C-alpha cells in the first residue's frame, strides 16, 4: 500500500503544501496569504468593452488587466442570473428564494455577445482561470459552488454523478438520495468522495451551500460599488485539503497550531479514527528541510531532471507549449539492444513525466520527444504506461498516441499559473555574476564523483581536498560522513581542508599528491 504524507509549512507570507507518496514529492502547492482572484471566486463586474469579432467581452473585476468573458461561457441561464441580480438590488423586504424564482428562457447557443451584454452593464461572473502570464483572469457566468462532496449549480435542475464512481448501484443510490433533498432550481454534481456517504452529511453540506448562495444576495443594494467580491472561494490551502484529504493519508504534519487544529477537526468529521494522524511540528529545523522536501524541490524543478540509471529529462517552457525531451544518458552504453533499451528508458520516463506534470502543475499543450522505437507493440506499451501513470492526476487531461516521429502530445487543463521554482543559487565566489547547482545536492555530487572515480582508477586510497567549511562538516561526529562514504564505496578516504578553495570546490588526489582527473 502506498504511504501518503501531507506536509504543510506555514510562513509569514505564504503557505506551502507538499504531498508525498512513498516519500516521493508528487504535488507542491504554494499560496501567498494575500492572494486574490482564485478559481471559484464570484464577482460583481462591470463590462468595459464588447468585442464582436471575438464574440466576447472584457470585464473589470478589479485586476490590473480586464478579465475575458466569452459568449459560450455565459451559460444557458444567463438571463435568469441577470434578472435575479436585479430583483436582489431592487427588493423591498425579504429576497425571493431561488426555489420560488421562475427561470427565464435560455440564451441562444449560437447568439452574439452584443445581443446579451452592453458596455457599462453589471454582470455576475466567476473566475474559471487565474491570471496567467500577461493575461487577465478568464470568466464564466454559469456559477457553481463547490463543497467537499457536492457542487451546487443555481438555475439548473440537473443531477450529475461523478464518472469515477464505478458501481451503478451506488450511482443510483446517490441520484435517488439527491433528488429527495435537492431544492428546486438548484442543480447538483455529486463528487467522487461522496461515494458511500450518508444522507445526513450530504443534506447538511447542501444546506450550507444554498445558504452561502442566498447570503451573497441578501445584502446587495443598487449603489453597491463594482467590482466587488460577491462569493469568495475558500483559500487555496483549504480548497486543496477539501479536494485531496481523505482517509488514505498516513500522516499530516503542520507547523502552525491554528492550521493543525482546523485540519484535526476536519479529519475528525470525515474519519474520527484517523484524527491522530494530524501532528503539530515544533522542531527548530524548517519543516520542509526536516522531511527532505527542500532537497527534492531543488532536484526536481530544474531544467534537467534525472531519473533512474543516469537517464534524464530536459524540460523547456514557451508561451505556447511545454517541450520535454527524453535522454538515455549513460544507459545507451548498456549491453541490451537499442530497441529494448529505448523501451526501458521511455517507460521509466513516462512515470517521471506524469509526476512532473502534477508537481509543476504544467498546463496547456505538452509535447514529449521520446526515444525512437520501431516496434508498434512497444509504442502501444508506452502509451498504456503513460495513461496508467496519469490516472492519479485530478486535473482534466487528454493523451494522444505516439506519432510516427516518436512525439506524444498531452493537453492538460490550465487554470492557474505553472509552479516555477528557480533551483540555481548565487555563486559565492563571483557575487552573483554566475550560478552554481543547488548547495543542498552538493554531498550527492561528491558521492557521485567518488563513485565514478573509483570505477576508473585501481587505487582505494583517496584524498579529498575541499573548502574548510565543507571539510568541517565531513569530519564531524563519532562516525563522520566521510567515513560512511568510504565504507559505502570500499575505499580509504582522507579529507584535507584548503582555505583557497571556494565553498563548493573539491578535487580528488592519490596518496602521492597527484590529482586524479575526473
Short mmCIF file of C-alpha atoms in Angstrom, two decimals:
data_model
loop_
_atom_site.label_atom_id
_atom_site.label_comp_id
_atom_site.label_asym_id
_atom_site.label_seq_id
_atom_site.Cartn_x
_atom_site.Cartn_y
_atom_site.Cartn_z
CA UNK A 1 0.00 0.00 0.00
CA UNK A 2 1.31 3.46 -0.94
CA UNK A 3 2.05 5.73 2.03
CA UNK A 4 0.66 9.25 1.58
CA UNK A 5 2.05 12.07 3.69
CA UNK A 6 0.94 15.69 3.69
CA UNK A 7 3.48 18.30 4.86
CA UNK A 8 2.09 21.82 5.44
CA UNK A 9 4.56 24.63 6.09
CA UNK A 10 3.00 27.96 7.08
CA UNK A 11 5.19 31.07 6.87
CA UNK A 12 4.54 34.77 7.43
CA UNK A 13 3.76 35.49 3.75
CA UNK A 14 2.83 32.14 2.21
CA UNK A 15 1.73 28.63 2.97
CA UNK A 16 3.16 25.59 1.16
CA UNK A 17 1.61 22.13 0.91
CA UNK A 18 3.66 19.11 -0.18
CA UNK A 19 2.07 15.76 -0.98
CA UNK A 20 4.44 12.79 -0.71
CA UNK A 21 3.67 9.29 -1.99
CA UNK A 22 6.13 6.69 -0.68
CA UNK A 23 8.30 9.66 0.46
CA UNK A 24 8.46 10.94 -3.15
CA UNK A 25 7.23 14.50 -3.76
CA UNK A 26 4.33 14.38 -6.26
CA UNK A 27 2.46 17.66 -5.64
CA UNK A 28 3.53 21.06 -4.37
CA UNK A 29 1.19 24.00 -3.85
CA UNK A 30 2.33 27.40 -2.65
CA UNK A 31 -0.14 30.17 -1.89
CA UNK A 32 0.54 33.78 -0.97
CA UNK A 33 -1.56 34.69 2.06
CA UNK A 34 -2.83 37.87 0.37
CA UNK A 35 -3.65 36.16 -2.96
CA UNK A 36 -6.73 37.37 -4.86
CA UNK A 37 -8.52 36.15 -7.98
CA UNK A 38 -8.71 32.48 -7.08
CA UNK A 39 -10.56 29.97 -9.27
CA UNK A 40 -14.13 29.78 -7.92
CA UNK A 41 -14.41 33.40 -6.71
CA UNK A 42 -17.66 35.09 -7.78
CA UNK A 43 -17.51 38.83 -8.58
CA UNK A 44 -19.80 41.69 -9.44
CA UNK A 45 -18.01 43.05 -12.50
CA UNK A 46 -18.58 45.84 -15.00
CA UNK A 47 -18.45 45.30 -18.77
CA UNK A 48 -15.68 47.53 -20.16
CA UNK A 49 -15.63 46.60 -23.84
CA UNK A 50 -17.63 44.41 -26.23
CA UNK A 51 -15.56 42.57 -28.85
CA UNK A 52 -17.95 41.37 -31.63
CA UNK A 53 -15.08 39.81 -33.63
CA UNK A 54 -14.17 37.55 -30.68
CA UNK A 55 -17.83 37.19 -29.61
CA UNK A 56 -16.59 38.12 -26.15
CA UNK A 57 -16.40 40.97 -23.66
CA UNK A 58 -13.72 42.38 -21.37
CA UNK A 59 -14.93 42.79 -17.78
CA UNK A 60 -13.42 44.79 -14.92
CA UNK A 61 -13.25 42.64 -11.78
CA UNK A 62 -10.55 44.71 -10.06
CA UNK A 63 -7.50 43.09 -11.66
CA UNK A 64 -4.87 45.28 -13.38
CA UNK A 65 -5.95 43.79 -16.73
CA UNK A 66 -9.60 43.35 -17.69
CA UNK A 67 -10.87 39.78 -17.48
CA UNK A 68 -12.08 37.85 -20.53
CA UNK A 69 -15.68 36.59 -20.85
CA UNK A 70 -16.62 34.61 -23.98
CA UNK A 71 -20.23 34.24 -25.15
CA UNK A 72 -20.06 30.44 -24.77
CA UNK A 73 -19.08 30.89 -21.10
CA UNK A 74 -22.17 32.96 -20.25
CA UNK A 75 -24.19 29.81 -19.56
CA UNK A 76 -27.65 29.00 -20.89
CA UNK A 77 -29.37 30.61 -17.87
CA UNK A 78 -27.56 33.98 -18.05
CA UNK A 79 -30.87 35.89 -18.36
CA UNK A 80 -32.17 34.19 -15.19
CA UNK A 81 -28.99 35.11 -13.28
CA UNK A 82 -29.20 38.71 -14.50
CA UNK A 83 -32.87 39.05 -13.54
CA UNK A 84 -32.25 37.50 -10.12
CA UNK A 85 -29.48 40.09 -9.53
CA UNK A 86 -31.85 42.95 -10.43
CA UNK A 87 -34.51 41.55 -8.10
CA UNK A 88 -31.90 41.46 -5.32
CA UNK A 89 -30.88 45.12 -5.69
CA UNK A 90 -34.49 46.38 -6.05
CA UNK A 91 -36.01 44.17 -3.35
CA UNK A 92 -38.32 45.69 -0.79
CA UNK A 93 -38.35 43.45 2.24
CA UNK A 94 -37.26 39.82 2.07
CA UNK A 95 -35.49 38.44 -1.01
CA UNK A 96 -37.43 35.87 -3.05
CA UNK A 97 -35.72 32.48 -2.55
CA UNK A 98 -34.41 30.81 -5.68
CA UNK A 99 -36.75 27.86 -5.12
CA UNK A 100 -39.72 30.17 -5.93
CA UNK A 101 -37.99 32.02 -8.76
CA UNK A 102 -39.24 31.42 -12.31
CA UNK A 103 -36.37 30.95 -14.75
CA UNK A 104 -36.09 32.99 -17.94
CA UNK A 105 -35.70 31.36 -21.36
CA UNK A 106 -32.23 30.02 -22.23
CA UNK A 107 -29.98 32.23 -24.37
CA UNK A 108 -29.34 31.15 -27.96
CA UNK A 109 -26.23 28.94 -28.02
CA UNK A 110 -25.27 30.44 -31.40
CA UNK A 111 -26.05 34.03 -30.40
CA UNK A 112 -23.91 37.19 -30.35
CA UNK A 113 -22.36 38.82 -27.28
CA UNK A 114 -23.72 42.24 -28.31
CA UNK A 115 -27.29 40.94 -28.07
CA UNK A 116 -26.83 39.98 -24.40
CA UNK A 117 -24.34 42.47 -22.91
CA UNK A 118 -23.81 46.23 -23.20
CA UNK A 119 -20.85 48.38 -22.20
CA UNK A 120 -21.16 49.55 -18.58
CA UNK A 121 -23.51 46.71 -17.61
CA UNK A 122 -23.05 44.99 -14.24
CA UNK A 123 -22.61 41.23 -14.51
CA UNK A 124 -22.13 38.38 -12.06
CA UNK A 125 -19.09 36.34 -13.09
CA UNK A 126 -16.94 33.55 -11.69
CA UNK A 127 -13.17 33.13 -12.08
CA UNK A 128 -12.53 29.99 -14.18
CA UNK A 129 -8.80 30.65 -14.78
CA UNK A 130 -6.45 32.71 -12.67
CA UNK A 131 -4.31 35.44 -14.31
CA UNK A 132 -1.52 33.68 -16.24
CA UNK A 133 1.50 35.49 -17.74
CA UNK A 134 0.25 38.70 -19.42
CA UNK A 135 -3.40 37.60 -19.50
CA UNK A 136 -6.09 38.67 -17.07
CA UNK A 137 -8.48 36.19 -15.42
CA UNK A 138 -10.85 34.06 -17.54
CA UNK A 139 -14.51 34.31 -16.54
CA UNK A 140 -17.78 32.40 -16.80
CA UNK A 141 -21.34 33.22 -15.73
CA UNK A 142 -22.53 29.66 -15.12
CA UNK A 143 -21.99 29.86 -11.36
CA UNK A 144 -21.08 26.75 -9.36
CA UNK A 145 -20.38 26.49 -5.63
CA UNK A 146 -18.05 23.63 -4.67
CA UNK A 147 -18.21 21.67 -1.42
CA UNK A 148 -16.31 18.55 -0.44
CA UNK A 149 -18.96 16.09 -1.66
CA UNK A 150 -21.23 18.22 -3.84
CA UNK A 151 -21.10 21.06 -6.35
CA UNK A 152 -24.21 23.28 -6.38
CA UNK A 153 -25.34 24.92 -9.65
CA UNK A 154 -28.07 27.61 -9.32
CA UNK A 155 -30.76 27.96 -12.06
CA UNK A 156 -30.50 24.29 -13.00
CA UNK A 157 -32.31 21.08 -12.02
CA UNK A 158 -29.83 18.56 -13.44
CA UNK A 159 -28.18 15.92 -11.24
CA UNK A 160 -24.81 14.52 -12.39
CA UNK A 161 -22.82 11.75 -10.72
CA UNK A 162 -19.01 11.51 -10.96
CA UNK A 163 -17.97 9.06 -13.67
CA UNK A 164 -15.19 7.83 -11.36
CA UNK A 165 -17.82 6.12 -9.17
CA UNK A 166 -17.86 2.71 -10.84
CA UNK A 167 -20.75 0.97 -9.07
CA UNK A 168 -24.04 1.52 -10.91
CA UNK A 169 -25.91 0.61 -7.73
CA UNK A 170 -24.09 3.38 -5.82
CA UNK A 171 -24.76 5.87 -8.63
CA UNK A 172 -28.48 5.05 -8.47
CA UNK A 173 -28.47 5.37 -4.66
CA UNK A 174 -26.81 8.79 -4.78
CA UNK A 175 -29.10 10.06 -7.55
CA UNK A 176 -32.24 8.98 -5.65
CA UNK A 177 -30.86 10.46 -2.44
CA UNK A 178 -30.00 13.84 -4.03
CA UNK A 179 -33.41 14.02 -5.75
CA UNK A 180 -35.07 13.66 -2.36
CA UNK A 181 -33.15 16.51 -0.67
CA UNK A 182 -32.34 18.90 -3.55
CA UNK A 183 -34.17 22.25 -3.51
CA UNK A 184 -35.94 23.33 -6.70
CA UNK A 185 -33.89 25.44 -9.16
CA UNK A 186 -30.57 24.03 -7.98
CA UNK A 187 -28.56 21.52 -9.99
CA UNK A 188 -26.05 19.23 -8.27
CA UNK A 189 -22.84 17.47 -9.29
CA UNK A 190 -22.00 14.61 -6.93
CA UNK A 191 -18.24 14.30 -6.47
CA UNK A 192 -16.26 11.05 -6.24
CA UNK A 193 -15.66 11.38 -2.48
CA UNK A 194 -19.44 11.25 -1.87
CA UNK A 195 -19.36 7.51 -2.55
CA UNK A 196 -20.82 5.69 0.46
CA UNK A 197 -21.73 8.91 2.33
CA UNK A 198 -24.94 9.09 4.39
CA UNK A 199 -27.90 11.33 3.57
CA UNK A 200 -27.50 13.47 6.72
CA UNK A 201 -23.95 14.51 5.75
CA UNK A 202 -24.90 15.35 2.14
CA UNK A 203 -28.03 17.21 3.27
CA UNK A 204 -26.03 19.35 5.73
CA UNK A 205 -23.49 20.23 3.03
CA UNK A 206 -26.20 21.12 0.52
CA UNK A 207 -27.93 23.39 3.04
CA UNK A 208 -24.66 25.21 3.75
CA UNK A 209 -24.02 25.76 0.01
CA UNK A 210 -27.59 27.07 -0.52
CA UNK A 211 -27.15 29.39 2.46
CA UNK A 212 -23.84 30.62 1.01
CA UNK A 213 -25.62 31.50 -2.25
CA UNK A 214 -28.58 33.24 -0.59
CA UNK A 215 -26.49 35.25 1.88
CA UNK A 216 -24.44 36.70 -1.02
CA UNK A 217 -27.58 38.34 -2.46
CA UNK A 218 -29.28 39.32 0.80
CA UNK A 219 -27.16 42.46 1.35
CA UNK A 220 -26.91 43.69 -2.25
CA UNK A 221 -28.00 47.27 -2.94
CA UNK A 222 -28.43 49.29 -6.11
CA UNK A 223 -25.48 51.54 -5.21
CA UNK A 224 -23.12 48.61 -4.46
CA UNK A 225 -19.76 49.55 -5.94
CA UNK A 226 -18.30 47.40 -8.71
CA UNK A 227 -16.10 45.49 -8.96
CA UNK A 228 -16.89 43.61 -5.75
CA UNK A 229 -16.15 40.11 -4.48
CA UNK A 230 -19.59 38.56 -4.06
CA UNK A 231 -18.77 34.96 -3.04
CA UNK A 232 -15.20 34.14 -2.04
CA UNK A 233 -13.92 30.63 -2.63
CA UNK A 234 -12.23 29.25 0.47
CA UNK A 235 -8.48 29.88 0.34
CA UNK A 236 -6.47 27.59 -1.91
CA UNK A 237 -4.98 25.73 1.04
CA UNK A 238 -8.43 24.78 2.33
CA UNK A 239 -9.60 24.01 -1.23
CA UNK A 240 -6.64 21.65 -1.78
CA UNK A 241 -7.33 19.94 1.54
CA UNK A 242 -11.03 19.68 0.66
CA UNK A 243 -10.17 18.02 -2.66
CA UNK A 244 -7.32 15.67 -1.68
CA UNK A 245 -7.78 14.98 2.04
CA UNK A 246 -9.16 11.51 2.62
CA UNK A 247 -8.80 8.52 4.92
CA UNK A 248 -5.91 7.07 2.87
CA UNK A 249 -3.38 9.52 4.34
CA UNK A 250 -0.68 8.05 6.55
CA UNK A 251 0.27 11.32 8.25
CA UNK A 252 -0.42 15.04 8.12
CA UNK A 253 2.27 17.27 9.62
CA UNK A 254 1.74 21.02 10.18
CA UNK A 255 3.98 23.69 11.74
CA UNK A 256 1.12 26.07 12.66
CA UNK A 257 -1.14 25.49 15.67
CA UNK A 258 -4.27 27.12 14.19
CA UNK A 259 -3.99 25.18 10.91
CA UNK A 260 -3.34 21.94 12.80
CA UNK A 261 -6.47 22.43 14.93
CA UNK A 262 -8.59 23.20 11.85
CA UNK A 263 -7.33 20.12 9.97
CA UNK A 264 -7.75 17.88 13.02
CA UNK A 265 -11.38 18.98 13.30
CA UNK A 266 -11.91 18.33 9.59
CA UNK A 267 -10.37 14.84 9.78
CA UNK A 268 -12.48 14.11 12.87
CA UNK A 269 -15.62 14.80 10.81
CA UNK A 270 -14.74 12.57 7.84
CA UNK A 271 -12.85 9.80 9.67
CA UNK A 272 -12.78 10.02 13.51
CA UNK A 273 -10.40 7.06 13.80
CA UNK A 274 -7.78 8.99 11.76
CA UNK A 275 -7.67 12.07 13.99
CA UNK A 276 -4.30 11.04 15.44
CA UNK A 277 -2.51 11.24 12.04
CA UNK A 278 -2.51 15.06 12.35
CA UNK A 279 0.68 16.15 14.10
CA UNK A 280 1.97 19.59 15.09
CA UNK A 281 5.67 20.05 14.26
CA UNK A 282 7.60 22.10 16.84
CA UNK A 283 11.22 21.47 15.81
CA UNK A 284 13.75 24.25 15.18
CA UNK A 285 14.80 22.99 11.72
CA UNK A 286 12.39 24.24 8.99
CA UNK A 287 9.65 21.67 8.37
CA UNK A 288 10.45 21.10 4.68
CA UNK A 289 14.15 20.65 5.49
CA UNK A 290 13.38 18.19 8.29
CA UNK A 291 11.39 15.93 5.97
CA UNK A 292 13.72 16.29 2.99
CA UNK A 293 11.16 18.18 0.89
CA UNK A 294 13.54 21.06 0.15
CA UNK A 295 16.13 18.64 -1.26
CA UNK A 296 13.52 17.10 -3.55
CA UNK A 297 12.29 20.53 -4.71
CA UNK A 298 15.85 21.55 -5.63
CA UNK A 299 16.45 18.34 -7.58
CA UNK A 300 13.07 18.25 -9.36
CA UNK A 301 12.43 21.81 -10.54
CA UNK A 302 15.48 22.46 -12.70
CA UNK A 303 15.65 22.40 -16.49
CA UNK A 304 17.30 18.97 -16.34
CA UNK A 305 15.66 16.26 -14.22
CA UNK A 306 17.45 12.94 -13.65
CA UNK A 307 15.57 9.73 -13.06
CA UNK A 308 16.80 6.14 -12.94
CA UNK A 309 20.16 4.74 -14.16
CA UNK A 310 21.55 8.03 -15.48
CA UNK A 311 18.63 8.85 -17.81
CA UNK A 312 17.26 12.38 -17.69
CA UNK A 313 14.59 14.77 -18.97
CA UNK A 314 15.13 18.25 -20.38
CA UNK A 315 12.08 20.45 -19.78
CA UNK A 316 11.64 23.68 -21.76
CA UNK A 317 8.78 26.16 -21.49
CA UNK A 318 7.45 28.58 -24.11
CA UNK A 319 4.41 30.86 -24.19
CA UNK A 320 2.52 28.40 -26.41
CA UNK A 321 3.56 24.98 -25.07
CA UNK A 322 5.90 22.87 -22.96
CA UNK A 323 8.51 20.58 -24.52
CA UNK A 324 10.04 17.56 -22.77
CA UNK A 325 12.99 15.70 -24.28
CA UNK A 326 13.82 12.20 -23.03
CA UNK A 327 17.52 11.25 -22.97
CA UNK A 328 19.02 7.87 -22.10
CA UNK A 329 22.32 9.29 -20.73
CA UNK A 330 24.80 6.50 -19.94
CA UNK A 331 22.04 3.90 -20.38
CA UNK A 332 22.88 3.89 -24.10
CA UNK A 333 26.14 2.11 -23.24
CA UNK A 334 24.37 -0.88 -21.70
CA UNK A 335 24.63 -4.36 -23.20
CA UNK A 336 20.95 -4.65 -24.22
CA UNK A 337 19.93 -3.90 -27.80
CA UNK A 338 18.88 -0.37 -28.75
CA UNK A 339 15.14 -1.13 -29.05
CA UNK A 340 14.76 -2.72 -25.60
CA UNK A 341 16.99 -0.04 -24.07
CA UNK A 342 14.78 2.68 -25.62
CA UNK A 343 11.65 0.96 -24.28
CA UNK A 344 13.09 0.71 -20.74
CA UNK A 345 14.10 4.39 -20.68
CA UNK A 346 10.78 5.55 -22.18
CA UNK A 347 8.72 3.51 -19.69
CA UNK A 348 10.63 5.00 -16.75
CA UNK A 349 10.40 8.47 -18.32
CA UNK A 350 6.60 8.20 -18.63
CA UNK A 351 6.29 7.72 -14.87
CA UNK A 352 8.61 10.66 -14.13
CA UNK A 353 6.85 12.92 -16.67
CA UNK A 354 3.45 12.21 -15.08
CA UNK A 355 4.98 13.18 -11.73
CA UNK A 356 6.50 16.38 -13.17
CA UNK A 357 3.18 17.48 -14.71
CA UNK A 358 1.46 17.20 -11.32
CA UNK A 359 4.37 18.70 -9.43
CA UNK A 360 4.84 21.77 -11.65
CA UNK A 361 1.11 22.00 -12.46
CA UNK A 362 2.01 22.31 -16.13
CA UNK A 363 -0.99 23.07 -18.33
CA UNK A 364 -1.89 23.67 -21.96
CA UNK A 365 -0.06 21.67 -24.63
CA UNK A 366 2.81 19.38 -23.62
CA UNK A 367 4.91 17.77 -26.37
CA UNK A 368 7.17 14.86 -25.37
CA UNK A 369 10.03 13.67 -27.57
CA UNK A 370 10.56 10.05 -26.52
CA UNK A 371 13.48 7.95 -27.73
CA UNK A 372 12.59 6.46 -31.13
CA UNK A 373 11.16 2.93 -31.14
CA UNK A 374 10.34 0.91 -34.26
CA UNK A 375 8.04 -1.72 -32.69
CA UNK A 376 4.32 -0.90 -32.71
CA UNK A 377 3.85 -3.12 -29.65
CA UNK A 378 6.42 -1.08 -27.76
CA UNK A 379 4.71 2.17 -28.81
CA UNK A 380 1.40 0.84 -27.51
CA UNK A 381 3.02 -0.26 -24.24
CA UNK A 382 4.40 3.25 -23.75
CA UNK A 383 1.01 4.83 -24.48
CA UNK A 384 -0.66 2.49 -21.96
CA UNK A 385 2.05 3.25 -19.35
CA UNK A 386 1.51 7.00 -19.75
CA UNK A 387 -2.26 6.64 -19.29
CA UNK A 388 -1.68 4.49 -16.21
CA UNK A 389 0.83 6.99 -14.74
CA UNK A 390 -1.54 9.93 -15.38
CA UNK A 391 -4.57 8.16 -13.84
CA UNK A 392 -3.84 9.69 -10.41
CA UNK A 393 -3.83 13.24 -11.86
CA UNK A 394 -7.02 15.03 -10.74
CA UNK A 395 -6.63 17.73 -13.43
CA UNK A 396 -8.50 17.12 -16.70
CA UNK A 397 -6.13 15.87 -19.38
CA UNK A 398 -6.04 14.12 -22.74
CA UNK A 399 -3.22 11.90 -24.05
CA UNK A 400 -2.66 11.20 -27.75
CA UNK A 401 -0.77 8.11 -29.02
CA UNK A 402 2.81 8.44 -30.27
CA UNK A 403 3.20 9.95 -33.73
CA UNK A 404 5.39 8.26 -36.33
CA UNK A 405 8.19 10.65 -35.26
CA UNK A 406 8.07 9.43 -31.64
CA UNK A 407 6.26 12.53 -30.32
CA UNK A 408 3.45 12.33 -27.78
CA UNK A 409 1.02 15.20 -27.20
CA UNK A 410 -0.76 15.77 -23.90
CA UNK A 411 -3.26 18.52 -23.21
CA UNK A 412 -3.77 19.36 -19.55
CA UNK A 413 -6.24 21.90 -18.22
CA UNK A 414 -4.58 25.11 -17.14
CA UNK A 415 -6.48 27.19 -14.57
CA UNK A 416 -3.51 28.56 -12.57
CA UNK A 417 -0.01 29.77 -13.38
CA UNK A 418 2.56 26.98 -13.59
CA UNK A 419 4.60 26.31 -10.46
CA UNK A 420 8.08 27.65 -11.21
CA UNK A 421 10.94 27.44 -8.72
CA UNK A 422 14.46 28.54 -9.57
CA UNK A 423 16.91 25.89 -8.39
CA UNK A 424 20.09 27.84 -9.09
CA UNK A 425 21.81 29.74 -6.28
CA UNK A 426 24.19 32.69 -6.38
CA UNK A 427 27.80 31.62 -6.77
CA UNK A 428 29.67 32.59 -3.58
CA UNK A 429 32.90 33.22 -5.50
CA UNK A 430 31.52 35.59 -8.15
CA UNK A 431 28.98 37.62 -6.12
CA UNK A 432 26.08 36.58 -8.29
CA UNK A 433 27.68 37.08 -11.70
CA UNK A 434 27.19 33.35 -12.40
CA UNK A 435 25.32 30.49 -10.78
CA UNK A 436 26.09 27.00 -9.48
CA UNK A 437 23.92 23.99 -8.79
CA UNK A 438 21.93 23.92 -5.53
CA UNK A 439 24.12 23.50 -2.42
CA UNK A 440 21.72 21.03 -0.83
CA UNK A 441 22.65 18.50 -3.51
CA UNK A 442 26.41 19.03 -3.09
CA UNK A 443 27.02 15.90 -0.98
CA UNK A 444 25.17 13.86 -3.60
CA UNK A 445 27.56 15.22 -6.25
CA UNK A 446 30.57 14.40 -4.04
CA UNK A 447 29.39 10.79 -3.76
CA UNK A 448 28.71 10.54 -7.50
CA UNK A 449 32.20 11.88 -8.31
CA UNK A 450 33.82 9.48 -5.85
CA UNK A 451 31.90 6.50 -7.22
CA UNK A 452 32.79 7.42 -10.82
CA UNK A 453 36.45 7.95 -9.89
CA UNK A 454 36.76 4.56 -8.15
CA UNK A 455 35.45 2.85 -11.28
CA UNK A 456 38.27 4.49 -13.30
CA UNK A 457 41.32 4.01 -11.02
CA UNK A 458 42.76 1.00 -9.22
CA UNK A 459 43.84 2.74 -6.01
CA UNK A 460 41.49 2.55 -2.99
CA UNK A 461 43.30 5.33 -1.07
CA UNK A 462 41.82 8.70 -1.96
CA UNK A 463 42.47 12.21 -0.60
CA UNK A 464 39.58 14.66 -0.89
CA UNK A 465 40.55 18.33 -0.78
CA UNK A 466 37.75 20.82 -0.19
CA UNK A 467 36.86 24.14 1.48
CA UNK A 468 37.35 24.22 5.31
CA UNK A 469 33.60 24.63 5.94
CA UNK A 470 32.78 21.52 3.91
CA UNK A 471 35.74 19.66 5.42
CA UNK A 472 34.47 20.50 8.92
CA UNK A 473 31.07 19.04 8.08
CA UNK A 474 32.56 15.90 6.52
CA UNK A 475 34.70 15.20 9.60
CA UNK A 476 32.22 15.93 12.40
CA UNK A 477 30.73 13.30 14.74
CA UNK A 478 31.78 9.93 16.11
CA UNK A 479 31.25 8.30 12.71
CA UNK A 480 31.81 11.26 10.37
CA UNK A 481 30.16 11.42 6.91
CA UNK A 482 33.47 10.89 5.07
CA UNK A 483 34.00 7.54 6.81
CA UNK A 484 30.47 6.44 5.94
CA UNK A 485 31.22 7.40 2.34
CA UNK A 486 34.47 5.41 2.39
CA UNK A 487 32.75 2.32 3.79
CA UNK A 488 29.95 2.62 1.26
CA UNK A 489 32.34 2.55 -1.71
CA UNK A 490 35.06 0.34 -0.22
CA UNK A 491 37.91 2.86 -0.07
CA UNK A 492 40.04 4.69 2.49
CA UNK A 493 39.06 8.34 2.20
CA UNK A 494 41.05 11.21 3.78
CA UNK A 495 39.76 14.80 3.94
CA UNK A 496 42.01 17.88 3.70
CA UNK A 497 40.78 21.46 4.07
CA UNK A 498 42.09 24.02 1.57
CA UNK A 499 41.29 27.67 2.52
CA UNK A 500 41.86 28.92 -1.04
CA UNK A 501 39.06 26.76 -2.46
CA UNK A 502 35.63 28.30 -2.90
CA UNK A 503 32.76 26.79 -0.90
CA UNK A 504 31.69 24.10 -3.36
CA UNK A 505 35.04 23.32 -4.94
CA UNK A 506 36.63 19.91 -4.46
CA UNK A 507 39.35 17.77 -6.05
CA UNK A 508 40.49 14.18 -5.56
CA UNK A 509 44.18 13.21 -5.16
CA UNK A 510 46.12 9.98 -4.71
CA UNK A 511 48.49 9.42 -1.76
CA UNK A 512 51.40 10.80 -3.83
CA UNK A 513 49.66 14.17 -4.13
CA UNK A 514 48.79 13.80 -7.82
CA UNK A 515 45.32 14.97 -8.80
CA UNK A 516 43.02 12.27 -10.18
CA UNK A 517 41.29 13.74 -13.21
CA UNK A 518 37.53 13.22 -13.30
#
